[in-house]
Amino acid sequence: MYRFLLTPRWWGINLFVVLAIPFCVFMGTWQLGRFEDRVQSHEQAEKAPDPSTRAAKPLDELLPVDKVTSGRPATATGTYADQFLVPGRKLEDRQGFYVLNMLRTDSGKALPVVRGWLPGSATDARVPAAPEGEVTVTGDLQASENTHSDGVNVRGGLPSGQVGMISAATLVNLVPYDVYDAWVTLPEAEAGGTGGAMKPVPAAAPEGSGLDLKAFQNLGYTGEWFVFAAFVLFMWFRLVRREAEAERDIALGLVPEEPGAEAADPASETMDAAEGAPKDAPEDPSSPDYDVASTPVR
């Protein structure tokens, strides 16, 4: 009954099922592993001490920025150069902008430093001037932003002196010197009242280290891939059952008649045979009911 499984058409169906189910199981397991990694990193971050409470280290010793060094206090010495405003940034549910200054170090590279946050629009804003001369800053280290970071403006078209993303790849096109692939945010207002009107920007947790919406999306994708695998198996069993039932009906002679076929009337065939002539044949003119001209007598 199941010999149809060896036909060329079913060979293609079976091959698809054999490849699809392991692929779905693999993808579901991979998504589950991503979610478990998020949970583990979240638990480790909760048990570990706050990065900002650790001793400050020179910037070069903490690079490149990863989940361990993100948020660590980093120190750098240099002079402030170009200044940019980063619009569309929220702090305490209020809309505002960051004040970003490039700190040129002795190495020739510049470190982006977020000196603070101001409310309102970045256009025509009155920003406190940066300290002059050589300064040493200590700020919480952060990785360069990307298109998935919160508050990033990727649409472009910003006025001169504004940037939508704090990233070395963006800033290096705006300044005539190299830029560190990292940035720091000052945890306190600048000394001397220069930045007293600005609020410190707290350091953000490293990307992929918390139980955020993306982590639960991985868990949802896990369920979807396992559902796909079960659906493929269900459809294969359904097709096999339907094909087997069709083969059984053919073997038992239970194939339904074709539509439009009409059975002949046996009673009319018997009457025609008894009369010996078709119904539409003309009657004999010699019959007494006809005159010489073969006209019916009325």
PDB file of C-alpha atoms in Angstrom:
ATOM      1  CA  MET A   1       0.000   0.000   0.000  1.00  0.00           C
ATOM      2  CA  TYR A   2       2.878   2.344   0.737  1.00  0.00           C
ATOM      3  CA  ARG A   3       4.862   1.646  -2.404  1.00  0.00           C
ATOM      4  CA  PHE A   4       3.964   5.152  -3.620  1.00  0.00           C
ATOM      5  CA  LEU A   5       6.591   6.470  -1.180  1.00  0.00           C
ATOM      6  CA  LEU A   6       9.228   5.222  -3.637  1.00  0.00           C
ATOM      7  CA  THR A   7       7.892   7.198  -6.578  1.00  0.00           C
ATOM      8  CA  PRO A   8       9.943  10.177  -7.861  1.00  0.00           C
ATOM      9  CA  ARG A   9       7.370  12.695  -6.594  1.00  0.00           C
ATOM     10  CA  TRP A  10       7.470  11.279  -3.078  1.00  0.00           C
ATOM     11  CA  TRP A  11      11.258  11.057  -3.157  1.00  0.00           C
ATOM     12  CA  GLY A  12      11.253  14.862  -3.472  1.00  0.00           C
ATOM     13  CA  ILE A  13       8.733  15.260  -0.635  1.00  0.00           C
ATOM     14  CA  ASN A  14      10.682  12.909   1.641  1.00  0.00           C
ATOM     15  CA  LEU A  15      13.950  14.703   0.921  1.00  0.00           C
ATOM     16  CA  PHE A  16      12.401  18.048   1.803  1.00  0.00           C
ATOM     17  CA  VAL A  17      11.070  16.673   5.110  1.00  0.00           C
ATOM     18  CA  VAL A  18      14.395  15.041   5.993  1.00  0.00           C
ATOM     19  CA  LEU A  19      16.217  18.351   5.452  1.00  0.00           C
ATOM     20  CA  ALA A  20      13.589  20.737   6.851  1.00  0.00           C
ATOM     21  CA  ILE A  21      13.048  19.115  10.258  1.00  0.00           C
ATOM     22  CA  PRO A  22      16.731  19.035  11.331  1.00  0.00           C
ATOM     23  CA  PHE A  23      17.170  22.600  10.070  1.00  0.00           C
ATOM     24  CA  CYS A  24      14.223  23.856  12.133  1.00  0.00           C
ATOM     25  CA  VAL A  25      15.450  21.996  15.213  1.00  0.00           C
ATOM     26  CA  PHE A  26      18.953  23.435  14.754  1.00  0.00           C
ATOM     27  CA  MET A  27      17.664  27.003  14.403  1.00  0.00           C
ATOM     28  CA  GLY A  28      15.393  26.601  17.433  1.00  0.00           C
ATOM     29  CA  THR A  29      18.273  25.243  19.510  1.00  0.00           C
ATOM     30  CA  TRP A  30      20.503  28.112  18.383  1.00  0.00           C
ATOM     31  CA  GLN A  31      17.918  30.727  19.345  1.00  0.00           C
ATOM     32  CA  LEU A  32      17.457  29.018  22.710  1.00  0.00           C
ATOM     33  CA  GLY A  33      21.204  29.158  23.248  1.00  0.00           C
ATOM     34  CA  ARG A  34      21.196  32.887  22.514  1.00  0.00           C
ATOM     35  CA  PHE A  35      18.500  33.389  25.143  1.00  0.00           C
ATOM     36  CA  GLU A  36      20.369  31.286  27.702  1.00  0.00           C
ATOM     37  CA  ASP A  37      23.526  33.330  27.066  1.00  0.00           C
ATOM     38  CA  ARG A  38      21.555  36.506  27.757  1.00  0.00           C
ATOM     39  CA  VAL A  39      20.223  35.062  31.005  1.00  0.00           C
ATOM     40  CA  GLN A  40      23.685  33.944  32.089  1.00  0.00           C
ATOM     41  CA  SER A  41      25.291  37.310  31.279  1.00  0.00           C
ATOM     42  CA  HIS A  42      22.471  39.067  33.138  1.00  0.00           C
ATOM     43  CA  GLU A  43      23.026  36.942  36.227  1.00  0.00           C
ATOM     44  CA  GLN A  44      26.769  37.546  36.095  1.00  0.00           C
ATOM     45  CA  ALA A  45      26.225  41.287  35.741  1.00  0.00           C
ATOM     46  CA  GLU A  46      23.981  41.309  38.809  1.00  0.00           C
ATOM     47  CA  LYS A  47      26.534  39.416  40.895  1.00  0.00           C
ATOM     48  CA  ALA A  48      29.495  41.486  39.698  1.00  0.00           C
ATOM     49  CA  PRO A  49      30.256  44.825  41.364  1.00  0.00           C
ATOM     50  CA  ASP A  50      29.176  48.021  39.664  1.00  0.00           C
ATOM     51  CA  PRO A  51      31.818  48.830  36.999  1.00  0.00           C
ATOM     52  CA  SER A  52      31.755  52.504  37.949  1.00  0.00           C
ATOM     53  CA  THR A  53      32.912  51.653  41.493  1.00  0.00           C
ATOM     54  CA  ARG A  54      36.154  50.077  40.300  1.00  0.00           C
ATOM     55  CA  ALA A  55      39.433  51.921  40.240  1.00  0.00           C
ATOM     56  CA  ALA A  56      40.028  54.112  37.204  1.00  0.00           C
ATOM     57  CA  LYS A  57      42.591  52.931  34.670  1.00  0.00           C
ATOM     58  CA  PRO A  58      44.241  54.586  31.670  1.00  0.00           C
ATOM     59  CA  LEU A  59      42.147  54.477  28.543  1.00  0.00           C
ATOM     60  CA  ASP A  60      44.578  52.350  26.521  1.00  0.00           C
ATOM     61  CA  GLU A  61      44.504  49.584  29.153  1.00  0.00           C
ATOM     62  CA  LEU A  62      40.718  49.146  28.821  1.00  0.00           C
ATOM     63  CA  LEU A  63      40.506  49.000  25.041  1.00  0.00           C
ATOM     64  CA  PRO A  64      38.896  47.435  23.109  1.00  0.00           C
ATOM     65  CA  VAL A  65      35.572  47.894  24.868  1.00  0.00           C
ATOM     66  CA  ASP A  66      33.755  44.653  25.711  1.00  0.00           C
ATOM     67  CA  LYS A  67      31.194  43.476  28.256  1.00  0.00           C
ATOM     68  CA  VAL A  68      33.859  43.424  30.975  1.00  0.00           C
ATOM     69  CA  THR A  69      35.397  46.861  30.407  1.00  0.00           C
ATOM     70  CA  SER A  70      32.165  48.642  29.454  1.00  0.00           C
ATOM     71  CA  GLY A  71      31.235  51.060  32.232  1.00  0.00           C
ATOM     72  CA  ARG A  72      34.711  50.992  33.787  1.00  0.00           C
ATOM     73  CA  PRO A  73      36.180  54.389  34.727  1.00  0.00           C
ATOM     74  CA  ALA A  74      38.840  55.409  32.216  1.00  0.00           C
ATOM     75  CA  THR A  75      41.237  58.326  32.438  1.00  0.00           C
ATOM     76  CA  ALA A  76      42.669  60.354  29.567  1.00  0.00           C
ATOM     77  CA  THR A  77      44.659  63.583  29.351  1.00  0.00           C
ATOM     78  CA  GLY A  78      44.498  66.110  26.542  1.00  0.00           C
ATOM     79  CA  THR A  79      42.916  69.315  25.344  1.00  0.00           C
ATOM     80  CA  TYR A  80      39.356  69.825  24.163  1.00  0.00           C
ATOM     81  CA  ALA A  81      38.938  70.532  20.458  1.00  0.00           C
ATOM     82  CA  ASP A  82      35.812  70.255  18.297  1.00  0.00           C
ATOM     83  CA  GLN A  83      32.396  70.290  19.919  1.00  0.00           C
ATOM     84  CA  PHE A  84      29.242  68.569  18.659  1.00  0.00           C
ATOM     85  CA  LEU A  85      25.662  68.315  19.858  1.00  0.00           C
ATOM     86  CA  VAL A  86      23.829  64.978  19.810  1.00  0.00           C
ATOM     87  CA  PRO A  87      20.077  65.702  19.523  1.00  0.00           C
ATOM     88  CA  GLY A  88      17.151  63.460  20.368  1.00  0.00           C
ATOM     89  CA  ARG A  89      18.499  62.020  23.616  1.00  0.00           C
ATOM     90  CA  LYS A  90      16.247  61.431  26.627  1.00  0.00           C
ATOM     91  CA  LEU A  91      17.163  61.673  30.263  1.00  0.00           C
ATOM     92  CA  GLU A  92      14.627  61.054  33.033  1.00  0.00           C
ATOM     93  CA  ASP A  93      11.850  60.927  30.399  1.00  0.00           C
ATOM     94  CA  ARG A  94      12.730  64.418  29.183  1.00  0.00           C
ATOM     95  CA  GLN A  95      13.803  65.236  25.642  1.00  0.00           C
ATOM     96  CA  GLY A  96      17.161  66.922  25.193  1.00  0.00           C
ATOM     97  CA  PHE A  97      20.635  66.523  23.724  1.00  0.00           C
ATOM     98  CA  TYR A  98      24.176  65.520  24.648  1.00  0.00           C
ATOM     99  CA  VAL A  99      27.145  67.904  24.628  1.00  0.00           C
ATOM    100  CA  LEU A 100      30.026  66.027  23.018  1.00  0.00           C
ATOM    101  CA  ASN A 101      33.619  67.304  22.908  1.00  0.00           C
ATOM    102  CA  MET A 102      36.652  65.746  21.277  1.00  0.00           C
ATOM    103  CA  LEU A 103      39.574  65.387  23.697  1.00  0.00           C
ATOM    104  CA  ARG A 104      42.838  65.341  21.735  1.00  0.00           C
ATOM    105  CA  THR A 105      45.394  63.215  23.562  1.00  0.00           C
ATOM    106  CA  ASP A 106      49.175  63.086  23.282  1.00  0.00           C
ATOM    107  CA  SER A 107      48.872  60.033  21.009  1.00  0.00           C
ATOM    108  CA  GLY A 108      47.253  62.185  18.333  1.00  0.00           C
ATOM    109  CA  LYS A 109      43.896  60.437  18.629  1.00  0.00           C
ATOM    110  CA  ALA A 110      40.827  62.096  20.051  1.00  0.00           C
ATOM    111  CA  LEU A 111      38.492  60.643  22.639  1.00  0.00           C
ATOM    112  CA  PRO A 112      34.800  61.599  22.393  1.00  0.00           C
ATOM    113  CA  VAL A 113      33.692  62.905  25.789  1.00  0.00           C
ATOM    114  CA  VAL A 114      30.031  63.444  26.665  1.00  0.00           C
ATOM    115  CA  ARG A 115      30.286  66.341  29.103  1.00  0.00           C
ATOM    116  CA  GLY A 116      26.576  66.276  29.969  1.00  0.00           C
ATOM    117  CA  TRP A 117      22.954  66.590  28.917  1.00  0.00           C
ATOM    118  CA  LEU A 118      20.774  69.647  28.401  1.00  0.00           C
ATOM    119  CA  PRO A 119      16.990  69.771  27.937  1.00  0.00           C
ATOM    120  CA  GLY A 120      15.230  71.177  24.900  1.00  0.00           C
ATOM    121  CA  SER A 121      16.311  71.455  21.284  1.00  0.00           C
ATOM    122  CA  ALA A 122      19.907  71.390  20.126  1.00  0.00           C
ATOM    123  CA  THR A 123      19.248  74.152  17.609  1.00  0.00           C
ATOM    124  CA  ASP A 124      20.475  77.561  18.809  1.00  0.00           C
ATOM    125  CA  ALA A 125      21.218  76.093  22.230  1.00  0.00           C
ATOM    126  CA  ARG A 126      23.462  77.944  24.682  1.00  0.00           C
ATOM    127  CA  VAL A 127      26.053  75.380  25.690  1.00  0.00           C
ATOM    128  CA  PRO A 128      28.625  75.967  28.446  1.00  0.00           C
ATOM    129  CA  ALA A 129      32.124  76.279  27.032  1.00  0.00           C
ATOM    130  CA  ALA A 130      34.579  73.438  27.513  1.00  0.00           C
ATOM    131  CA  PRO A 131      37.545  73.930  29.858  1.00  0.00           C
ATOM    132  CA  GLU A 132      40.627  75.395  28.208  1.00  0.00           C
ATOM    133  CA  GLY A 133      44.132  74.041  28.369  1.00  0.00           C
ATOM    134  CA  GLU A 134      45.245  70.543  29.252  1.00  0.00           C
ATOM    135  CA  VAL A 135      42.762  68.561  31.337  1.00  0.00           C
ATOM    136  CA  THR A 136      42.545  65.048  32.725  1.00  0.00           C
ATOM    137  CA  VAL A 137      39.094  63.503  32.497  1.00  0.00           C
ATOM    138  CA  THR A 138      37.757  60.396  34.189  1.00  0.00           C
ATOM    139  CA  GLY A 139      34.615  58.994  32.649  1.00  0.00           C
ATOM    140  CA  ASP A 140      32.696  55.762  32.320  1.00  0.00           C
ATOM    141  CA  LEU A 141      33.855  53.913  29.218  1.00  0.00           C
ATOM    142  CA  GLN A 142      31.301  53.126  26.503  1.00  0.00           C
ATOM    143  CA  ALA A 143      31.467  51.275  23.182  1.00  0.00           C
ATOM    144  CA  SER A 144      30.787  53.139  19.954  1.00  0.00           C
ATOM    145  CA  GLU A 145      27.091  53.347  19.135  1.00  0.00           C
ATOM    146  CA  ASN A 146      25.530  51.590  16.165  1.00  0.00           C
ATOM    147  CA  THR A 147      22.237  51.775  14.295  1.00  0.00           C
ATOM    148  CA  HIS A 148      20.535  49.626  16.968  1.00  0.00           C
ATOM    149  CA  SER A 149      21.521  51.822  19.912  1.00  0.00           C
ATOM    150  CA  ASP A 150      18.809  53.774  21.710  1.00  0.00           C
ATOM    151  CA  GLY A 151      18.331  57.359  20.563  1.00  0.00           C
ATOM    152  CA  VAL A 152      20.521  57.087  17.481  1.00  0.00           C
ATOM    153  CA  ASN A 153      19.474  59.225  14.507  1.00  0.00           C
ATOM    154  CA  VAL A 154      20.252  57.410  11.252  1.00  0.00           C
ATOM    155  CA  ARG A 155      18.131  59.591   8.978  1.00  0.00           C
ATOM    156  CA  GLY A 156      20.838  62.211   8.525  1.00  0.00           C
ATOM    157  CA  GLY A 157      20.203  65.758   7.397  1.00  0.00           C
ATOM    158  CA  LEU A 158      21.296  67.258  10.730  1.00  0.00           C
ATOM    159  CA  PRO A 159      22.547  70.846  10.898  1.00  0.00           C
ATOM    160  CA  SER A 160      26.257  71.597  11.003  1.00  0.00           C
ATOM    161  CA  GLY A 161      27.752  70.872  14.402  1.00  0.00           C
ATOM    162  CA  GLN A 162      25.345  68.031  15.201  1.00  0.00           C
ATOM    163  CA  VAL A 163      25.785  64.263  14.969  1.00  0.00           C
ATOM    164  CA  GLY A 164      23.201  61.508  15.295  1.00  0.00           C
ATOM    165  CA  MET A 165      25.538  58.739  16.471  1.00  0.00           C
ATOM    166  CA  ILE A 166      28.515  58.663  18.832  1.00  0.00           C
ATOM    167  CA  SER A 167      30.728  56.454  16.749  1.00  0.00           C
ATOM    168  CA  ALA A 168      34.305  56.618  15.522  1.00  0.00           C
ATOM    169  CA  ALA A 169      33.119  55.716  12.018  1.00  0.00           C
ATOM    170  CA  THR A 170      30.901  58.830  12.011  1.00  0.00           C
ATOM    171  CA  LEU A 171      33.157  61.302  13.802  1.00  0.00           C
ATOM    172  CA  VAL A 172      36.284  60.482  11.798  1.00  0.00           C
ATOM    173  CA  ASN A 173      34.586  62.009   8.762  1.00  0.00           C
ATOM    174  CA  LEU A 174      33.975  65.291  10.612  1.00  0.00           C
ATOM    175  CA  VAL A 175      37.379  65.951  12.194  1.00  0.00           C
ATOM    176  CA  PRO A 176      40.913  66.023  10.699  1.00  0.00           C
ATOM    177  CA  TYR A 177      42.378  63.528  13.198  1.00  0.00           C
ATOM    178  CA  ASP A 178      41.931  59.930  14.294  1.00  0.00           C
ATOM    179  CA  VAL A 179      39.241  58.988  16.800  1.00  0.00           C
ATOM    180  CA  TYR A 180      39.207  56.268  19.440  1.00  0.00           C
ATOM    181  CA  ASP A 181      36.659  53.524  18.869  1.00  0.00           C
ATOM    182  CA  ALA A 182      35.060  54.328  22.227  1.00  0.00           C
ATOM    183  CA  TRP A 183      33.736  57.246  24.235  1.00  0.00           C
ATOM    184  CA  VAL A 184      33.333  58.257  27.861  1.00  0.00           C
ATOM    185  CA  THR A 185      30.593  59.997  29.787  1.00  0.00           C
ATOM    186  CA  LEU A 186      31.484  62.197  32.744  1.00  0.00           C
ATOM    187  CA  PRO A 187      29.792  60.952  35.921  1.00  0.00           C
ATOM    188  CA  GLU A 188      29.767  64.404  37.531  1.00  0.00           C
ATOM    189  CA  ALA A 189      29.441  68.012  36.441  1.00  0.00           C
ATOM    190  CA  GLU A 190      32.703  69.696  35.502  1.00  0.00           C
ATOM    191  CA  ALA A 191      34.594  71.465  38.190  1.00  0.00           C
ATOM    192  CA  GLY A 192      34.561  75.236  38.324  1.00  0.00           C
ATOM    193  CA  GLY A 193      30.924  75.602  37.299  1.00  0.00           C
ATOM    194  CA  THR A 194      31.682  75.428  33.564  1.00  0.00           C
ATOM    195  CA  GLY A 195      29.261  72.563  33.101  1.00  0.00           C
ATOM    196  CA  GLY A 196      27.141  73.152  36.133  1.00  0.00           C
ATOM    197  CA  ALA A 197      23.971  73.549  34.091  1.00  0.00           C
ATOM    198  CA  MET A 198      24.442  70.155  32.438  1.00  0.00           C
ATOM    199  CA  LYS A 199      23.332  66.861  33.934  1.00  0.00           C
ATOM    200  CA  PRO A 200      25.640  63.836  33.868  1.00  0.00           C
ATOM    201  CA  VAL A 201      24.689  61.088  31.440  1.00  0.00           C
ATOM    202  CA  PRO A 202      24.673  57.668  33.159  1.00  0.00           C
ATOM    203  CA  ALA A 203      26.566  54.869  31.487  1.00  0.00           C
ATOM    204  CA  ALA A 204      24.449  52.339  29.622  1.00  0.00           C
ATOM    205  CA  ALA A 205      24.732  48.595  30.095  1.00  0.00           C
ATOM    206  CA  PRO A 206      26.703  46.833  27.356  1.00  0.00           C
ATOM    207  CA  GLU A 207      24.612  45.627  24.456  1.00  0.00           C
ATOM    208  CA  GLY A 208      23.387  42.051  24.759  1.00  0.00           C
ATOM    209  CA  SER A 209      24.024  41.781  28.504  1.00  0.00           C
ATOM    210  CA  GLY A 210      20.500  42.229  29.873  1.00  0.00           C
ATOM    211  CA  LEU A 211      17.058  40.656  29.657  1.00  0.00           C
ATOM    212  CA  ASP A 212      15.651  43.217  27.274  1.00  0.00           C
ATOM    213  CA  LEU A 213      13.079  42.837  24.507  1.00  0.00           C
ATOM    214  CA  LYS A 214      15.647  41.311  22.139  1.00  0.00           C
ATOM    215  CA  ALA A 215      16.373  38.553  24.631  1.00  0.00           C
ATOM    216  CA  PHE A 216      12.718  37.534  24.787  1.00  0.00           C
ATOM    217  CA  GLN A 217      12.540  37.755  20.994  1.00  0.00           C
ATOM    218  CA  ASN A 218      15.141  34.991  20.899  1.00  0.00           C
ATOM    219  CA  LEU A 219      12.882  32.924  23.151  1.00  0.00           C
ATOM    220  CA  GLY A 220       9.916  33.572  20.849  1.00  0.00           C
ATOM    221  CA  TYR A 221      11.930  32.567  17.772  1.00  0.00           C
ATOM    222  CA  THR A 222      12.835  29.348  19.571  1.00  0.00           C
ATOM    223  CA  GLY A 223       9.167  28.394  19.856  1.00  0.00           C
ATOM    224  CA  GLU A 224       8.487  29.352  16.236  1.00  0.00           C
ATOM    225  CA  TRP A 225      11.220  27.095  14.841  1.00  0.00           C
ATOM    226  CA  PHE A 226      10.013  24.088  16.843  1.00  0.00           C
ATOM    227  CA  VAL A 227       6.446  24.775  15.681  1.00  0.00           C
ATOM    228  CA  PHE A 228       7.676  24.814  12.078  1.00  0.00           C
ATOM    229  CA  ALA A 229       9.329  21.421  12.581  1.00  0.00           C
ATOM    230  CA  ALA A 230       6.134  19.941  14.039  1.00  0.00           C
ATOM    231  CA  PHE A 231       4.059  21.434  11.204  1.00  0.00           C
ATOM    232  CA  VAL A 232       6.309  19.877   8.538  1.00  0.00           C
ATOM    233  CA  LEU A 233       6.009  16.466  10.201  1.00  0.00           C
ATOM    234  CA  PHE A 234       2.225  16.836  10.562  1.00  0.00           C
ATOM    235  CA  MET A 235       1.777  17.744   6.889  1.00  0.00           C
ATOM    236  CA  TRP A 236       3.932  14.787   5.818  1.00  0.00           C
ATOM    237  CA  PHE A 237       1.779  12.316   7.803  1.00  0.00           C
ATOM    238  CA  ARG A 238      -1.373  13.920   6.430  1.00  0.00           C
ATOM    239  CA  LEU A 239      -0.212  13.606   2.828  1.00  0.00           C
ATOM    240  CA  VAL A 240       0.863   9.984   3.362  1.00  0.00           C
ATOM    241  CA  ARG A 241      -2.510   9.108   4.879  1.00  0.00           C
ATOM    242  CA  ARG A 242      -4.417  10.769   2.048  1.00  0.00           C
ATOM    243  CA  GLU A 243      -2.331   8.988  -0.577  1.00  0.00           C
ATOM    244  CA  ALA A 244      -2.747   5.622   1.180  1.00  0.00           C
ATOM    245  CA  GLU A 245      -6.530   6.053   1.358  1.00  0.00           C
ATOM    246  CA  ALA A 246      -6.639   6.860  -2.351  1.00  0.00           C
ATOM    247  CA  GLU A 247      -4.604   3.751  -3.174  1.00  0.00           C
ATOM    248  CA  ARG A 248      -6.953   1.613  -1.034  1.00  0.00           C
ATOM    249  CA  ASP A 249     -10.073   3.001  -2.749  1.00  0.00           C
ATOM    250  CA  ILE A 250      -8.612   2.195  -6.141  1.00  0.00           C
ATOM    251  CA  ALA A 251      -7.785  -1.342  -5.056  1.00  0.00           C
ATOM    252  CA  LEU A 252     -11.372  -1.870  -3.792  1.00  0.00           C
ATOM    253  CA  GLY A 253     -12.935  -0.388  -6.892  1.00  0.00           C
ATOM    254  CA  LEU A 254     -14.446   2.514  -4.989  1.00  0.00           C
ATOM    255  CA  VAL A 255     -13.343   5.138  -7.470  1.00  0.00           C
ATOM    256  CA  PRO A 256     -16.195   7.658  -7.908  1.00  0.00           C
ATOM    257  CA  GLU A 257     -17.817   8.032 -11.347  1.00  0.00           C
ATOM    258  CA  GLU A 258     -16.837  10.937 -13.493  1.00  0.00           C
ATOM    259  CA  PRO A 259     -19.222  13.886 -13.287  1.00  0.00           C
ATOM    260  CA  GLY A 260     -21.580  14.424 -16.275  1.00  0.00           C
ATOM    261  CA  ALA A 261     -21.987  10.759 -17.076  1.00  0.00           C
ATOM    262  CA  GLU A 262     -25.677   9.863 -17.471  1.00  0.00           C
ATOM    263  CA  ALA A 263     -27.057   6.337 -17.275  1.00  0.00           C
ATOM    264  CA  ALA A 264     -29.205   5.129 -20.201  1.00  0.00           C
ATOM    265  CA  ASP A 265     -32.968   4.519 -19.622  1.00  0.00           C
ATOM    266  CA  PRO A 266     -33.542   0.731 -20.038  1.00  0.00           C
ATOM    267  CA  ALA A 267     -37.337   1.116 -20.320  1.00  0.00           C
ATOM    268  CA  SER A 268     -37.122   3.367 -23.401  1.00  0.00           C
ATOM    269  CA  GLU A 269     -34.604   1.023 -25.044  1.00  0.00           C
ATOM    270  CA  THR A 270     -37.053  -1.898 -24.543  1.00  0.00           C
ATOM    271  CA  MET A 271     -39.967   0.020 -26.067  1.00  0.00           C
ATOM    272  CA  ASP A 272     -37.905   1.056 -29.083  1.00  0.00           C
ATOM    273  CA  ALA A 273     -36.814  -2.507 -29.623  1.00  0.00           C
ATOM    274  CA  ALA A 274     -40.409  -3.748 -29.382  1.00  0.00           C
ATOM    275  CA  GLU A 275     -41.659  -1.251 -31.960  1.00  0.00           C
ATOM    276  CA  GLY A 276     -38.859  -2.269 -34.298  1.00  0.00           C
ATOM    277  CA  ALA A 277     -38.317   1.234 -35.581  1.00  0.00           C
ATOM    278  CA  PRO A 278     -37.130   4.583 -34.302  1.00  0.00           C
ATOM    279  CA  LYS A 279     -39.698   6.875 -32.743  1.00  0.00           C
ATOM    280  CA  ASP A 280     -39.231   9.559 -35.367  1.00  0.00           C
ATOM    281  CA  ALA A 281     -39.691   7.259 -38.440  1.00  0.00           C
ATOM    282  CA  PRO A 282     -42.711   8.225 -40.671  1.00  0.00           C
ATOM    283  CA  GLU A 283     -45.746   5.928 -40.572  1.00  0.00           C
ATOM    284  CA  ASP A 284     -46.731   3.684 -43.513  1.00  0.00           C
ATOM    285  CA  PRO A 285     -48.696   5.682 -46.132  1.00  0.00           C
ATOM    286  CA  SER A 286     -50.845   2.581 -46.901  1.00  0.00           C
ATOM    287  CA  SER A 287     -52.387   2.799 -43.480  1.00  0.00           C
ATOM    288  CA  PRO A 288     -56.159   3.386 -43.596  1.00  0.00           C
ATOM    289  CA  ASP A 289     -55.666   6.591 -41.692  1.00  0.00           C
ATOM    290  CA  TYR A 290     -53.914   8.165 -44.733  1.00  0.00           C
ATOM    291  CA  ASP A 291     -55.423   9.180 -48.044  1.00  0.00           C
ATOM    292  CA  VAL A 292     -53.832   8.715 -51.460  1.00  0.00           C
ATOM    293  CA  ALA A 293     -51.900  11.958 -51.089  1.00  0.00           C
ATOM    294  CA  SER A 294     -50.522  10.639 -47.819  1.00  0.00           C
ATOM    295  CA  THR A 295     -52.475  13.315 -45.979  1.00  0.00           C
ATOM    296  CA  PRO A 296     -53.860  12.325 -42.630  1.00  0.00           C
ATOM    297  CA  VAL A 297     -57.643  11.833 -42.617  1.00  0.00           C
ATOM    298  CA  ARG A 298     -59.332  14.239 -40.233  1.00  0.00           C
TER     299      ARG A 298
END
